[in-house]
């Protein structure tokens, strides 16, 4: 059995709950069209069922520790083909052993999920520093990022707390997803977003962009020059939307 | 000369501050509570410069005007350089502008000494006051205390800051007298002690009443220049141990001496700054703070300097082979911490994981143990992983790090106990 869900967290929980009810182990759980349809067993479409997902999530909350649950939520955000099956096995084990799961760091069903969670967690933390807002006409603060994993919802609370008085948007243009923050309601919403044409920068933006670039250039100590170390800390792939590297 | 623009002032004053090493933005946690900004407990890096150091704070001098003439300092009175000054309002404006763009975690404000220490302190207080009170800025502020400042001003400044620091720069009274004749050890240690008292006192008061305004909740730090004067590593880390112990400093930074002035009192500099030595000092410092080592275990009068080709923990293990191998399923946490290749995190994971199962050698890499180094010092279920019984000479060769090209050290974490890196040096253009 191959289950296809819509890519959402609730959709995935629905798929896992469905497989558990039937007592079968799926060959795969996927969120897009399988590439070689013919080779596979029939693909079953899972319709996202919020109530069912919530019920199953309630079960997870009762059986797993908050730490294990957090690991699961992070790992789900990973851009890793086949992560769904790893998570399925992880949850199957977790539902049986419950709180013991935390002590099973070396277990073969735990290790890969834990690694994914760590990679996602690291990237989310890193992007708390790498999101760079530009001030646009109309008093909107816009930032584009291209992370490897789907970390937008993971960084949103941090920015909501930090910039509670700004109208800001953080955009993942590769995935066409964005979070948009409304300071009057202090909440953010998920949105699909595509930017067409150049951004209309405010006057202050041009001034501060220039100030920042000059400041950044002055900061490096010539005697300690070490571009390799710089690349180690900040790989080129993360520099695309940083004004100090965009001249 | 024409009045300098804001951009010119920023360039000059960033130049003057960049040699100060401290850039940690950790250790303070503040929720955004109205106004703008918050402080993350673990610190956040926003970029990395061409020398590989992280950019976390807007690090500038308020002014590079200075009445002092310290031998190592780029801003000393006798240097013929362009002198500029930012107003407190300009400092606040720049900080907020960069902060709103999420380019920085906050401000690191240092300064030359203008007119006298107290006048300078008043300016620092005004800049930080505007940020906290007028902008209601909740981000991170690290500010320098001017040596010799009035203790009442020290207190006012600390009320606005997350962290304060007073740079010692030179590890002994003699070097200080020789290279920084305008500063006395007392003018540095006096404010340091006062800051320490206020930190402790305020922490106690805030337990009783949260109404009490905080005082430097992220503690105080200092910086020592390495290689501008003749002190041994033993002297340096003993001094650091004293600062951590007696004055409860949060962090001591080490800074490889970079020559910016020609001065017969300073050593002639050949080649690059002593970065390898700086790196080993950071490792030794780490061992004292997180691994329970005493300064006397790492160095003694016989060997007063750290070995540049071997990390200090491996060095200690080689001198104490009689304590090894340790059995990972039984050794207590403190003993695990002392194994080369096992860090704080992997030691914690071992202790956690062995509750659930009897660990084998294969489990260890998954828990983060670096087997390349640890294998000579541990057993798991009684099995030894290495292909030889350790003898100090043979092991030393295997544990020696070949310096690859120039300085490819991974550097000590800049966050107190977190991830992220920072290393840098100073010839600080400042206190």
XYZ file of C-alpha atoms in Angstrom, chain A:
247
model
C 0.000 0.000 0.000
C 1.211 3.461 -0.911
C -0.464 6.410 0.756
C -0.453 9.839 -0.811
C -1.224 12.836 1.397
C -1.302 16.588 0.733
C 2.038 17.473 2.359
C 0.493 19.059 5.458
C 1.135 18.013 9.032
C -2.546 17.169 9.542
C -2.516 15.205 6.284
C 0.444 13.153 7.426
C -1.135 12.418 10.809
C -4.290 11.301 8.998
C -2.247 8.927 6.828
C -0.416 7.414 9.800
C -3.658 6.993 11.764
C -5.227 5.281 8.753
C -2.335 2.848 8.342
C -2.389 2.041 12.053
C -6.124 1.325 12.020
C -5.715 -1.125 9.194
C -2.705 -2.668 10.881
C -0.656 -2.589 7.709
C 2.722 -1.169 7.073
C 2.709 1.120 4.008
C 5.480 0.667 1.445
C 5.642 4.421 1.164
C 3.872 7.579 2.270
C 4.323 10.301 -0.317
C 3.150 13.835 -0.947
C 3.494 13.995 -4.704
C 2.894 11.913 -7.799
C 5.052 8.794 -7.752
C 7.486 8.945 -10.629
C 7.125 5.379 -11.801
C 3.502 4.701 -11.181
C 3.600 1.361 -12.933
C 6.165 -0.181 -10.639
C 4.180 0.612 -7.571
C 1.214 -0.889 -5.965
C -1.923 1.155 -6.251
C -1.608 4.605 -4.729
C -4.296 5.481 -2.244
C -5.203 9.130 -1.813
C -5.588 10.179 1.811
C -8.085 12.965 2.358
C -6.881 15.127 5.220
C -9.216 14.660 8.155
C -8.559 17.252 10.839
C -10.568 15.498 13.521
C -8.819 12.228 12.983
C -5.443 13.955 12.899
C -6.216 15.790 16.146
C -7.302 12.578 17.848
C -4.101 10.810 16.839
C -2.006 13.785 17.889
C -3.746 13.675 21.272
C -2.636 10.062 21.615
C 0.957 11.059 20.795
C 0.839 13.800 23.416
C -0.325 11.340 26.026
C 2.313 8.724 25.251
C 5.464 10.597 24.165
C 7.519 13.063 26.160
C 7.426 16.706 24.971
C 11.014 16.234 23.782
C 10.180 13.287 21.553
C 7.144 15.085 20.179
C 9.297 18.095 19.369
C 11.800 15.853 17.582
C 8.964 14.432 15.496
C 7.593 17.860 14.577
C 11.013 19.152 13.548
C 11.857 16.070 11.500
C 8.576 16.382 9.619
C 9.824 19.733 8.283
C 12.907 18.165 6.713
C 13.402 18.222 2.952
C 14.226 14.538 2.913
C 12.636 12.133 0.444
C 11.287 9.141 2.325
C 11.150 10.935 5.678
C 7.505 9.905 6.078
C 8.322 6.226 6.416
C 11.115 6.968 8.917
C 8.632 8.996 10.950
C 6.004 6.263 10.674
C 8.428 3.714 12.175
C 9.500 6.180 14.825
C 5.892 6.780 15.886
C 5.048 3.071 15.826
C 7.900 2.445 18.239
C 7.007 5.506 20.311
C 3.377 4.493 20.788
C 4.566 1.113 22.140
C 7.426 2.204 24.418
C 6.078 5.668 25.359
C 8.373 7.678 27.598
C 11.152 5.117 27.190
C 11.754 6.493 23.707
C 13.946 9.289 25.053
C 16.511 6.812 26.365
C 16.705 4.935 23.045
C 19.068 7.360 21.343
C 20.979 4.586 19.620
C 17.904 2.670 18.351
C 17.794 2.225 14.568
C 14.282 3.693 14.369
C 15.282 6.706 16.444
C 18.686 7.650 15.034
C 17.595 8.767 11.528
C 14.661 10.806 12.832
C 16.779 12.388 15.515
C 19.370 13.328 12.865
C 16.740 14.930 10.656
C 15.331 16.866 13.595
C 18.789 18.082 14.471
C 19.465 19.263 10.914
C 16.141 21.103 10.764
C 16.581 22.591 14.235
C 20.035 23.821 13.347
C 18.873 25.403 10.140
C 15.953 27.103 11.879
C 18.289 28.545 14.486
C 20.731 29.675 11.841
C 18.013 31.506 9.945
C 17.067 33.519 12.992
C 20.257 35.373 12.066
C 20.062 35.111 8.281
C 16.612 36.551 7.698
C 17.313 40.087 6.512
C 14.450 42.536 6.179
C 14.287 45.291 3.591
C 12.081 48.268 4.298
C 9.645 48.804 1.448
C 7.425 51.716 0.523
C 4.210 51.351 2.466
C 6.106 50.534 5.669
C 6.441 46.798 5.022
C 9.518 44.841 6.078
C 10.204 42.083 3.551
C 12.744 39.236 3.730
C 13.413 36.431 1.264
C 15.150 33.227 2.361
C 15.899 29.973 0.574
C 16.410 27.388 3.306
C 16.887 23.722 2.603
C 14.075 22.649 4.945
C 10.590 24.072 5.460
C 11.432 26.186 8.454
C 9.099 29.192 8.046
C 6.687 28.099 10.789
C 9.624 27.302 13.067
C 11.113 30.800 12.946
C 7.800 32.688 12.990
C 7.403 32.811 16.797
C 10.896 34.265 17.219
C 10.251 37.107 14.769
C 6.741 37.699 16.080
C 8.240 38.319 19.511
C 11.170 40.365 18.261
C 9.461 42.596 15.727
C 6.016 42.811 17.232
C 5.549 46.403 16.034
C 6.507 45.871 12.347
C 4.459 44.618 9.426
C 6.789 41.937 8.176
C 6.841 39.185 5.589
C 9.270 36.279 5.426
C 9.173 34.634 2.027
C 10.513 31.315 0.771
C 10.376 32.044 -2.976
C 11.547 28.574 -4.026
C 8.515 27.023 -2.383
C 6.241 30.006 -2.981
C 5.373 30.096 0.724
C 5.386 33.055 3.091
C 4.429 34.075 6.588
C 2.851 37.490 6.963
C 2.764 39.210 10.344
C 0.110 41.682 11.385
C 1.269 43.865 14.300
C -2.238 45.074 15.134
C -3.387 41.509 15.830
C 0.067 40.190 16.787
C -0.435 37.071 14.719
C 0.958 35.679 11.518
C -0.707 33.855 8.686
C 0.653 31.404 6.142
C 0.244 32.542 2.579
C 1.193 31.575 -0.922
C 3.258 34.374 -2.365
C 5.036 35.214 -5.562
C 6.941 38.456 -6.040
C 6.793 39.802 -9.557
C 8.953 42.730 -10.538
C 11.436 44.699 -8.448
C 10.721 45.663 -4.839
C 9.942 49.317 -4.114
C 12.545 50.161 -1.458
C 11.982 53.039 0.951
C 14.490 55.920 1.102
C 15.744 54.850 4.494
C 16.440 51.410 3.071
C 18.948 52.709 0.561
C 20.776 54.669 3.256
C 20.954 51.768 5.688
C 21.937 49.292 3.019
C 24.917 51.482 2.194
C 25.782 51.956 5.882
C 25.581 48.227 6.530
C 27.809 47.328 3.590
C 30.445 49.832 4.644
C 30.288 48.650 8.241
C 30.604 45.012 7.211
C 33.642 45.679 5.010
C 35.441 47.490 7.813
C 34.851 44.713 10.306
C 37.228 42.097 8.915
C 40.747 42.138 10.351
C 43.198 41.887 7.488
C 45.887 40.067 9.503
C 43.382 37.306 10.253
C 41.923 36.985 6.789
C 40.494 33.500 6.352
C 37.844 33.117 3.637
C 37.847 29.358 4.112
C 36.723 29.749 7.700
C 34.132 32.254 6.545
C 32.806 29.670 4.082
C 32.730 27.031 6.793
C 30.470 29.192 8.912
C 28.486 30.736 6.106
C 28.267 28.549 2.990
C 27.653 30.353 -0.289
C 24.120 28.943 -0.537
C 23.078 30.996 2.483
C 24.450 34.290 1.151
C 22.036 34.872 -1.667
C 19.726 37.256 0.147
C 22.241 39.024 2.387
C 22.938 42.640 1.362
C 26.583 42.440 2.499
C 27.247 39.828 -0.218
C 25.065 41.383 -2.870
C 26.820 44.339 -4.509
